Each structure stands twice: as C-alpha cells, then as structure tokens.
Amino acid sequence: MPEKTHYDDNILFLRSLIRTLHDAIRLNVDIEYFANKILEDILFINSSIEKIYDSLKKNSLLIRRNVYYHSIMKLKEAYVHFLNELHSTNGRFRKTFEHTRANFSLILENNLKDLQDIKDFIGGTEAGKVEGDAISRSELHYLMSPIENPSDSLDETGKYTISDVKL
C-alpha cells in the first residue's frame, strides 16, 4: 500500500479508462482482436476501484473523506453504466463475454451494493457538503460529466437497484 493515496488522481485515471473503453465499444471493431484486452481492462478497473474504496473506508480520519466518497460514487456509477452498455451493444460483446456472465453479474451486484452504501454514508454525514473547490475545476468537470445517464440504476426512492442491470 502506498504511503499516501492520491485519491483524486487515481479516480481521475480510472474514470479516463472507463471513458476510453466506453468509446471503444461503440466502434465497429473486430472483436476478436480486442476482446481479451477489454476483459483485462474491465477486471483491472474493478479491482482498482475496490482497492481505492477499501482504502477510503479504512481511513476514517481522512480530511476530505466525504469528497472522495462522492467521487468514488460517481466513478462506480460510470463503471456500472459502462458494464450495462457493454452488454447492450447489439450482442456483439455480449456473445464474446458469455463465459464471464456470472463474474460480471457479481461485479455489478457488488458495485450496486457499494453505491447504495456510499449514498447512505454521504446522506448520513453532516460534513457531506464541502464548501469551496476540493479539486480543480477542470478535474471536477471531467469527473462529474456523465457518460450517458449513469443514474439510471436509481429507483423511485433514490436507492440503487440491480433490476436495471442488463446481462
């Protein structure tokens, strides 16, 4: 584990990877050339998000903890949205990744559970609202810009649901 975790940069990096993969699956590429790399990246992103999230949960004295919770929530929303998009690409990638269906289902379920936990945490802390810029304006804009509509997994009560997950 690093001496100091750079949450802002780590989250920004992962968000960039998700955005790049999201753009890539929209291209009409020959899947057999890129399927293994996309799968590796999906698993890498998942494990990296989990490491960062676990570190954040363990570090209760972190000054900007609520800001990082909000950023990790947006990152997980983008990741879940990407995975849903991956499985709704007219079957092109769905067929290719059929052998990982159970693993993807577990990844989606865990991320949706984490999203609900994060939302509950943010809603339950009085210090959840941060005044002033916590990160640069350009980073904030980039982190908060939606890929499409990653909040599609919210039900009418504002809770995350797994029923919207398309596999």
mmCIF file with all atom_site columns, C-alpha atoms in Angstrom:
data_model
loop_
_atom_site.group_PDB
_atom_site.id
_atom_site.type_symbol
_atom_site.label_atom_id
_atom_site.label_alt_id
_atom_site.label_comp_id
_atom_site.label_asym_id
_atom_site.label_entity_id
_atom_site.label_seq_id
_atom_site.pdbx_PDB_ins_code
_atom_site.Cartn_x
_atom_site.Cartn_y
_atom_site.Cartn_z
_atom_site.occupancy
_atom_site.B_iso_or_equiv
_atom_site.pdbx_formal_charge
_atom_site.auth_seq_id
_atom_site.auth_comp_id
_atom_site.auth_asym_id
_atom_site.auth_atom_id
_atom_site.pdbx_PDB_model_num
ATOM 1   C CA . MET A 1 1   ? 0.000   0.000   0.000   1.00 0.00 ? 1   MET A CA 1
ATOM 2   C CA . PRO A 1 2   ? 1.406   3.418   -0.882  1.00 0.00 ? 2   PRO A CA 1
ATOM 3   C CA . GLU A 1 3   ? 2.499   5.796   1.857   1.00 0.00 ? 3   GLU A CA 1
ATOM 4   C CA . LYS A 1 4   ? -0.053  8.318   0.639   1.00 0.00 ? 4   LYS A CA 1
ATOM 5   C CA . THR A 1 5   ? -3.015  7.504   -1.559  1.00 0.00 ? 5   THR A CA 1
ATOM 6   C CA . HIS A 1 6   ? -3.689  10.079  -4.252  1.00 0.00 ? 6   HIS A CA 1
ATOM 7   C CA . TYR A 1 7   ? -7.442  9.618   -4.421  1.00 0.00 ? 7   TYR A CA 1
ATOM 8   C CA . ASP A 1 8   ? -8.119  12.471  -6.856  1.00 0.00 ? 8   ASP A CA 1
ATOM 9   C CA . ASP A 1 9   ? -5.591  11.324  -9.432  1.00 0.00 ? 9   ASP A CA 1
ATOM 10  C CA . ASN A 1 10  ? -6.413  7.634   -9.033  1.00 0.00 ? 10  ASN A CA 1
ATOM 11  C CA . ILE A 1 11  ? -10.118 8.265   -9.528  1.00 0.00 ? 11  ILE A CA 1
ATOM 12  C CA . LEU A 1 12  ? -9.449  10.566  -12.477 1.00 0.00 ? 12  LEU A CA 1
ATOM 13  C CA . PHE A 1 13  ? -7.236  7.920   -14.086 1.00 0.00 ? 13  PHE A CA 1
ATOM 14  C CA . LEU A 1 14  ? -9.853  5.191   -13.678 1.00 0.00 ? 14  LEU A CA 1
ATOM 15  C CA . ARG A 1 15  ? -12.584 7.490   -14.954 1.00 0.00 ? 15  ARG A CA 1
ATOM 16  C CA . SER A 1 16  ? -10.448 8.125   -18.043 1.00 0.00 ? 16  SER A CA 1
ATOM 17  C CA . LEU A 1 17  ? -10.036 4.388   -18.620 1.00 0.00 ? 17  LEU A CA 1
ATOM 18  C CA . ILE A 1 18  ? -13.772 3.825   -18.318 1.00 0.00 ? 18  ILE A CA 1
ATOM 19  C CA . ARG A 1 19  ? -14.498 6.638   -20.745 1.00 0.00 ? 19  ARG A CA 1
ATOM 20  C CA . THR A 1 20  ? -11.955 5.267   -23.226 1.00 0.00 ? 20  THR A CA 1
ATOM 21  C CA . LEU A 1 21  ? -13.433 1.765   -23.025 1.00 0.00 ? 21  LEU A CA 1
ATOM 22  C CA . HIS A 1 22  ? -16.929 3.173   -23.320 1.00 0.00 ? 22  HIS A CA 1
ATOM 23  C CA . ASP A 1 23  ? -15.940 4.990   -26.516 1.00 0.00 ? 23  ASP A CA 1
ATOM 24  C CA . ALA A 1 24  ? -14.162 1.881   -27.819 1.00 0.00 ? 24  ALA A CA 1
ATOM 25  C CA . ILE A 1 25  ? -17.170 -0.429  -27.537 1.00 0.00 ? 25  ILE A CA 1
ATOM 26  C CA . ARG A 1 26  ? -19.146 1.941   -29.709 1.00 0.00 ? 26  ARG A CA 1
ATOM 27  C CA . LEU A 1 27  ? -16.699 1.475   -32.563 1.00 0.00 ? 27  LEU A CA 1
ATOM 28  C CA . ASN A 1 28  ? -17.237 -1.198  -35.168 1.00 0.00 ? 28  ASN A CA 1
ATOM 29  C CA . VAL A 1 29  ? -14.020 -3.053  -34.355 1.00 0.00 ? 29  VAL A CA 1
ATOM 30  C CA . ASP A 1 30  ? -13.136 -6.667  -34.977 1.00 0.00 ? 30  ASP A CA 1
ATOM 31  C CA . ILE A 1 31  ? -13.935 -8.060  -31.561 1.00 0.00 ? 31  ILE A CA 1
ATOM 32  C CA . GLU A 1 32  ? -11.545 -10.997 -31.783 1.00 0.00 ? 32  GLU A CA 1
ATOM 33  C CA . TYR A 1 33  ? -8.591  -8.564  -31.776 1.00 0.00 ? 33  TYR A CA 1
ATOM 34  C CA . PHE A 1 34  ? -9.656  -6.592  -28.721 1.00 0.00 ? 34  PHE A CA 1
ATOM 35  C CA . ALA A 1 35  ? -11.875 -8.814  -26.556 1.00 0.00 ? 35  ALA A CA 1
ATOM 36  C CA . ASN A 1 36  ? -9.068  -10.036 -24.288 1.00 0.00 ? 36  ASN A CA 1
ATOM 37  C CA . LYS A 1 37  ? -7.764  -6.518  -23.710 1.00 0.00 ? 37  LYS A CA 1
ATOM 38  C CA . ILE A 1 38  ? -11.230 -5.184  -22.932 1.00 0.00 ? 38  ILE A CA 1
ATOM 39  C CA . LEU A 1 39  ? -11.826 -8.026  -20.493 1.00 0.00 ? 39  LEU A CA 1
ATOM 40  C CA . GLU A 1 40  ? -8.448  -7.406  -18.815 1.00 0.00 ? 40  GLU A CA 1
ATOM 41  C CA . ASP A 1 41  ? -9.242  -3.706  -18.506 1.00 0.00 ? 41  ASP A CA 1
ATOM 42  C CA . ILE A 1 42  ? -12.689 -4.382  -17.048 1.00 0.00 ? 42  ILE A CA 1
ATOM 43  C CA . LEU A 1 43  ? -11.206 -6.631  -14.371 1.00 0.00 ? 43  LEU A CA 1
ATOM 44  C CA . PHE A 1 44  ? -8.314  -4.219  -13.726 1.00 0.00 ? 44  PHE A CA 1
ATOM 45  C CA . ILE A 1 45  ? -10.698 -1.289  -13.292 1.00 0.00 ? 45  ILE A CA 1
ATOM 46  C CA . ASN A 1 46  ? -12.895 -3.305  -10.952 1.00 0.00 ? 46  ASN A CA 1
ATOM 47  C CA . SER A 1 47  ? -10.023 -4.403  -8.719  1.00 0.00 ? 47  SER A CA 1
ATOM 48  C CA . SER A 1 48  ? -8.554  -0.887  -8.685  1.00 0.00 ? 48  SER A CA 1
ATOM 49  C CA . ILE A 1 49  ? -11.868 0.696   -7.726  1.00 0.00 ? 49  ILE A CA 1
ATOM 50  C CA . GLU A 1 50  ? -12.260 -1.859  -4.938  1.00 0.00 ? 50  GLU A CA 1
ATOM 51  C CA . LYS A 1 51  ? -8.752  -1.173  -3.599  1.00 0.00 ? 51  LYS A CA 1
ATOM 52  C CA . ILE A 1 52  ? -9.360  2.578   -3.565  1.00 0.00 ? 52  ILE A CA 1
ATOM 53  C CA . TYR A 1 53  ? -12.797 2.172   -1.992  1.00 0.00 ? 53  TYR A CA 1
ATOM 54  C CA . ASP A 1 54  ? -11.459 -0.205  0.685   1.00 0.00 ? 54  ASP A CA 1
ATOM 55  C CA . SER A 1 55  ? -8.658  2.231   1.476   1.00 0.00 ? 55  SER A CA 1
ATOM 56  C CA . LEU A 1 56  ? -11.167 5.052   1.773   1.00 0.00 ? 56  LEU A CA 1
ATOM 57  C CA . LYS A 1 57  ? -13.419 3.028   4.092   1.00 0.00 ? 57  LYS A CA 1
ATOM 58  C CA . LYS A 1 58  ? -10.481 2.183   6.366   1.00 0.00 ? 58  LYS A CA 1
ATOM 59  C CA . ASN A 1 59  ? -9.184  5.762   6.554   1.00 0.00 ? 59  ASN A CA 1
ATOM 60  C CA . SER A 1 60  ? -11.826 7.349   8.789   1.00 0.00 ? 60  SER A CA 1
ATOM 61  C CA . LEU A 1 61  ? -9.619  10.323  9.714   1.00 0.00 ? 61  LEU A CA 1
ATOM 62  C CA . LEU A 1 62  ? -9.094  11.495  6.147   1.00 0.00 ? 62  LEU A CA 1
ATOM 63  C CA . ILE A 1 63  ? -9.865  15.207  5.933   1.00 0.00 ? 63  ILE A CA 1
ATOM 64  C CA . ARG A 1 64  ? -11.573 15.153  2.519   1.00 0.00 ? 64  ARG A CA 1
ATOM 65  C CA . ARG A 1 65  ? -13.156 11.749  3.021   1.00 0.00 ? 65  ARG A CA 1
ATOM 66  C CA . ASN A 1 66  ? -16.681 12.863  2.050   1.00 0.00 ? 66  ASN A CA 1
ATOM 67  C CA . VAL A 1 67  ? -15.408 14.449  -1.151  1.00 0.00 ? 67  VAL A CA 1
ATOM 68  C CA . TYR A 1 68  ? -13.641 11.217  -2.052  1.00 0.00 ? 68  TYR A CA 1
ATOM 69  C CA . TYR A 1 69  ? -16.755 9.212   -1.225  1.00 0.00 ? 69  TYR A CA 1
ATOM 70  C CA . HIS A 1 70  ? -18.708 11.381  -3.641  1.00 0.00 ? 70  HIS A CA 1
ATOM 71  C CA . SER A 1 71  ? -16.026 10.946  -6.314  1.00 0.00 ? 71  SER A CA 1
ATOM 72  C CA . ILE A 1 72  ? -15.898 7.172   -5.856  1.00 0.00 ? 72  ILE A CA 1
ATOM 73  C CA . MET A 1 73  ? -19.697 7.096   -6.071  1.00 0.00 ? 73  MET A CA 1
ATOM 74  C CA . LYS A 1 74  ? -19.581 8.880   -9.439  1.00 0.00 ? 74  LYS A CA 1
ATOM 75  C CA . LEU A 1 75  ? -16.802 6.541   -10.575 1.00 0.00 ? 75  LEU A CA 1
ATOM 76  C CA . LYS A 1 76  ? -18.794 3.446   -9.626  1.00 0.00 ? 76  LYS A CA 1
ATOM 77  C CA . GLU A 1 77  ? -21.885 4.859   -11.352 1.00 0.00 ? 77  GLU A CA 1
ATOM 78  C CA . ALA A 1 78  ? -19.875 5.350   -14.539 1.00 0.00 ? 78  ALA A CA 1
ATOM 79  C CA . TYR A 1 79  ? -18.446 1.838   -14.245 1.00 0.00 ? 79  TYR A CA 1
ATOM 80  C CA . VAL A 1 80  ? -21.880 0.241   -13.773 1.00 0.00 ? 80  VAL A CA 1
ATOM 81  C CA . HIS A 1 81  ? -23.214 2.263   -16.686 1.00 0.00 ? 81  HIS A CA 1
ATOM 82  C CA . PHE A 1 82  ? -20.301 1.117   -18.856 1.00 0.00 ? 82  PHE A CA 1
ATOM 83  C CA . LEU A 1 83  ? -20.919 -2.538  -17.975 1.00 0.00 ? 83  LEU A CA 1
ATOM 84  C CA . ASN A 1 84  ? -24.603 -2.164  -18.808 1.00 0.00 ? 84  ASN A CA 1
ATOM 85  C CA . GLU A 1 85  ? -23.685 -0.510  -22.098 1.00 0.00 ? 85  GLU A CA 1
ATOM 86  C CA . LEU A 1 86  ? -21.222 -3.298  -22.855 1.00 0.00 ? 86  LEU A CA 1
ATOM 87  C CA . HIS A 1 87  ? -23.981 -5.890  -22.581 1.00 0.00 ? 87  HIS A CA 1
ATOM 88  C CA . SER A 1 88  ? -26.412 -3.897  -24.674 1.00 0.00 ? 88  SER A CA 1
ATOM 89  C CA . THR A 1 89  ? -24.189 -3.410  -27.735 1.00 0.00 ? 89  THR A CA 1
ATOM 90  C CA . ASN A 1 90  ? -26.450 -5.393  -30.039 1.00 0.00 ? 90  ASN A CA 1
ATOM 91  C CA . GLY A 1 91  ? -24.962 -8.647  -28.818 1.00 0.00 ? 91  GLY A CA 1
ATOM 92  C CA . ARG A 1 92  ? -21.503 -8.018  -30.256 1.00 0.00 ? 92  ARG A CA 1
ATOM 93  C CA . PHE A 1 93  ? -19.685 -8.062  -26.933 1.00 0.00 ? 93  PHE A CA 1
ATOM 94  C CA . ARG A 1 94  ? -22.354 -9.933  -25.008 1.00 0.00 ? 94  ARG A CA 1
ATOM 95  C CA . LYS A 1 95  ? -21.654 -13.074 -27.041 1.00 0.00 ? 95  LYS A CA 1
ATOM 96  C CA . THR A 1 96  ? -17.902 -12.646 -26.692 1.00 0.00 ? 96  THR A CA 1
ATOM 97  C CA . PHE A 1 97  ? -18.066 -12.342 -22.903 1.00 0.00 ? 97  PHE A CA 1
ATOM 98  C CA . GLU A 1 98  ? -20.724 -15.021 -22.346 1.00 0.00 ? 98  GLU A CA 1
ATOM 99  C CA . HIS A 1 99  ? -18.222 -17.151 -20.413 1.00 0.00 ? 99  HIS A CA 1
ATOM 100 C CA . THR A 1 100 ? -17.796 -14.325 -17.874 1.00 0.00 ? 100 THR A CA 1
ATOM 101 C CA . ARG A 1 101 ? -21.509 -13.720 -17.341 1.00 0.00 ? 101 ARG A CA 1
ATOM 102 C CA . ALA A 1 102 ? -21.531 -14.949 -13.725 1.00 0.00 ? 102 ALA A CA 1
ATOM 103 C CA . ASN A 1 103 ? -18.436 -12.901 -12.895 1.00 0.00 ? 103 ASN A CA 1
ATOM 104 C CA . PHE A 1 104 ? -19.941 -9.759  -14.478 1.00 0.00 ? 104 PHE A CA 1
ATOM 105 C CA . SER A 1 105 ? -23.172 -10.310 -12.562 1.00 0.00 ? 105 SER A CA 1
ATOM 106 C CA . LEU A 1 106 ? -21.238 -10.491 -9.310  1.00 0.00 ? 106 LEU A CA 1
ATOM 107 C CA . ILE A 1 107 ? -19.231 -7.376  -10.206 1.00 0.00 ? 107 ILE A CA 1
ATOM 108 C CA . LEU A 1 108 ? -22.420 -5.466  -11.000 1.00 0.00 ? 108 LEU A CA 1
ATOM 109 C CA . GLU A 1 109 ? -24.162 -6.650  -7.852  1.00 0.00 ? 109 GLU A CA 1
ATOM 110 C CA . ASN A 1 110 ? -21.207 -5.684  -5.643  1.00 0.00 ? 110 ASN A CA 1
ATOM 111 C CA . ASN A 1 111 ? -20.857 -2.264  -7.250  1.00 0.00 ? 111 ASN A CA 1
ATOM 112 C CA . LEU A 1 112 ? -24.573 -1.550  -6.894  1.00 0.00 ? 112 LEU A CA 1
ATOM 113 C CA . LYS A 1 113 ? -24.408 -2.558  -3.229  1.00 0.00 ? 113 LYS A CA 1
ATOM 114 C CA . ASP A 1 114 ? -21.371 -0.315  -2.729  1.00 0.00 ? 114 ASP A CA 1
ATOM 115 C CA . LEU A 1 115 ? -23.187 2.545   -4.451  1.00 0.00 ? 115 LEU A CA 1
ATOM 116 C CA . GLN A 1 116 ? -26.067 2.229   -2.032  1.00 0.00 ? 116 GLN A CA 1
ATOM 117 C CA . ASP A 1 117 ? -23.675 2.079   0.934   1.00 0.00 ? 117 ASP A CA 1
ATOM 118 C CA . ILE A 1 118 ? -21.848 5.173   -0.298  1.00 0.00 ? 118 ILE A CA 1
ATOM 119 C CA . LYS A 1 119 ? -25.099 7.039   -0.842  1.00 0.00 ? 119 LYS A CA 1
ATOM 120 C CA . ASP A 1 120 ? -26.218 6.124   2.677   1.00 0.00 ? 120 ASP A CA 1
ATOM 121 C CA . PHE A 1 121 ? -22.856 7.227   4.086   1.00 0.00 ? 121 PHE A CA 1
ATOM 122 C CA . ILE A 1 122 ? -22.929 10.567  2.268   1.00 0.00 ? 122 ILE A CA 1
ATOM 123 C CA . GLY A 1 123 ? -26.529 11.165  3.318   1.00 0.00 ? 123 GLY A CA 1
ATOM 124 C CA . GLY A 1 124 ? -25.747 10.267  6.921   1.00 0.00 ? 124 GLY A CA 1
ATOM 125 C CA . THR A 1 125 ? -22.813 12.599  7.457   1.00 0.00 ? 125 THR A CA 1
ATOM 126 C CA . GLU A 1 126 ? -23.303 16.208  8.375   1.00 0.00 ? 126 GLU A CA 1
ATOM 127 C CA . ALA A 1 127 ? -19.982 17.117  6.815   1.00 0.00 ? 127 ALA A CA 1
ATOM 128 C CA . GLY A 1 128 ? -21.126 15.736  3.454   1.00 0.00 ? 128 GLY A CA 1
ATOM 129 C CA . LYS A 1 129 ? -21.298 19.189  1.963   1.00 0.00 ? 129 LYS A CA 1
ATOM 130 C CA . VAL A 1 130 ? -17.930 20.709  1.209   1.00 0.00 ? 130 VAL A CA 1
ATOM 131 C CA . GLU A 1 131 ? -17.597 24.409  0.637   1.00 0.00 ? 131 GLU A CA 1
ATOM 132 C CA . GLY A 1 132 ? -15.166 25.678  -1.942  1.00 0.00 ? 132 GLY A CA 1
ATOM 133 C CA . ASP A 1 133 ? -13.270 23.756  -4.560  1.00 0.00 ? 133 ASP A CA 1
ATOM 134 C CA . ALA A 1 134 ? -11.954 20.457  -3.277  1.00 0.00 ? 134 ALA A CA 1
ATOM 135 C CA . ILE A 1 135 ? -10.273 19.705  -6.598  1.00 0.00 ? 135 ILE A CA 1
ATOM 136 C CA . SER A 1 136 ? -9.510  21.829  -9.620  1.00 0.00 ? 136 SER A CA 1
ATOM 137 C CA . ARG A 1 137 ? -12.437 22.978  -11.721 1.00 0.00 ? 137 ARG A CA 1
ATOM 138 C CA . SER A 1 138 ? -11.261 21.048  -14.766 1.00 0.00 ? 138 SER A CA 1
ATOM 139 C CA . GLU A 1 139 ? -10.909 17.817  -12.772 1.00 0.00 ? 139 GLU A CA 1
ATOM 140 C CA . LEU A 1 140 ? -14.302 18.306  -11.163 1.00 0.00 ? 140 LEU A CA 1
ATOM 141 C CA . HIS A 1 141 ? -15.917 18.953  -14.542 1.00 0.00 ? 141 HIS A CA 1
ATOM 142 C CA . TYR A 1 142 ? -14.280 15.854  -16.006 1.00 0.00 ? 142 TYR A CA 1
ATOM 143 C CA . LEU A 1 143 ? -15.203 13.637  -13.058 1.00 0.00 ? 143 LEU A CA 1
ATOM 144 C CA . MET A 1 144 ? -18.788 14.801  -12.916 1.00 0.00 ? 144 MET A CA 1
ATOM 145 C CA . SER A 1 145 ? -19.551 14.838  -16.628 1.00 0.00 ? 145 SER A CA 1
ATOM 146 C CA . PRO A 1 146 ? -21.867 11.924  -17.386 1.00 0.00 ? 146 PRO A CA 1
ATOM 147 C CA . ILE A 1 147 ? -21.037 9.335   -19.990 1.00 0.00 ? 147 ILE A CA 1
ATOM 148 C CA . GLU A 1 148 ? -24.719 8.999   -20.748 1.00 0.00 ? 148 GLU A CA 1
ATOM 149 C CA . ASN A 1 149 ? -27.004 8.775   -17.738 1.00 0.00 ? 149 ASN A CA 1
ATOM 150 C CA . PRO A 1 150 ? -25.272 6.647   -15.092 1.00 0.00 ? 150 PRO A CA 1
ATOM 151 C CA . SER A 1 151 ? -28.052 7.291   -12.552 1.00 0.00 ? 151 SER A CA 1
ATOM 152 C CA . ASP A 1 152 ? -30.427 5.016   -14.485 1.00 0.00 ? 152 ASP A CA 1
ATOM 153 C CA . SER A 1 153 ? -29.975 2.426   -11.738 1.00 0.00 ? 153 SER A CA 1
ATOM 154 C CA . LEU A 1 154 ? -31.908 4.525   -9.204  1.00 0.00 ? 154 LEU A CA 1
ATOM 155 C CA . ASP A 1 155 ? -35.437 3.520   -8.301  1.00 0.00 ? 155 ASP A CA 1
ATOM 156 C CA . GLU A 1 156 ? -38.185 5.966   -7.347  1.00 0.00 ? 156 GLU A CA 1
ATOM 157 C CA . THR A 1 157 ? -36.929 6.161   -3.741  1.00 0.00 ? 157 THR A CA 1
ATOM 158 C CA . GLY A 1 158 ? -33.414 7.080   -4.829  1.00 0.00 ? 158 GLY A CA 1
ATOM 159 C CA . LYS A 1 159 ? -31.997 3.635   -3.966  1.00 0.00 ? 159 LYS A CA 1
ATOM 160 C CA . TYR A 1 160 ? -29.806 1.660   -6.338  1.00 0.00 ? 160 TYR A CA 1
ATOM 161 C CA . THR A 1 161 ? -31.358 -1.448  -7.799  1.00 0.00 ? 161 THR A CA 1
ATOM 162 C CA . ILE A 1 162 ? -29.991 -4.431  -9.607  1.00 0.00 ? 162 ILE A CA 1
ATOM 163 C CA . SER A 1 163 ? -33.170 -4.896  -11.631 1.00 0.00 ? 163 SER A CA 1
ATOM 164 C CA . ASP A 1 164 ? -31.932 -2.442  -14.270 1.00 0.00 ? 164 ASP A CA 1
ATOM 165 C CA . VAL A 1 165 ? -28.806 -4.449  -14.958 1.00 0.00 ? 165 VAL A CA 1
ATOM 166 C CA . LYS A 1 166 ? -28.892 -5.933  -18.437 1.00 0.00 ? 166 LYS A CA 1
ATOM 167 C CA . LEU A 1 167 ? -26.877 -9.082  -18.920 1.00 0.00 ? 167 LEU A CA 1
#
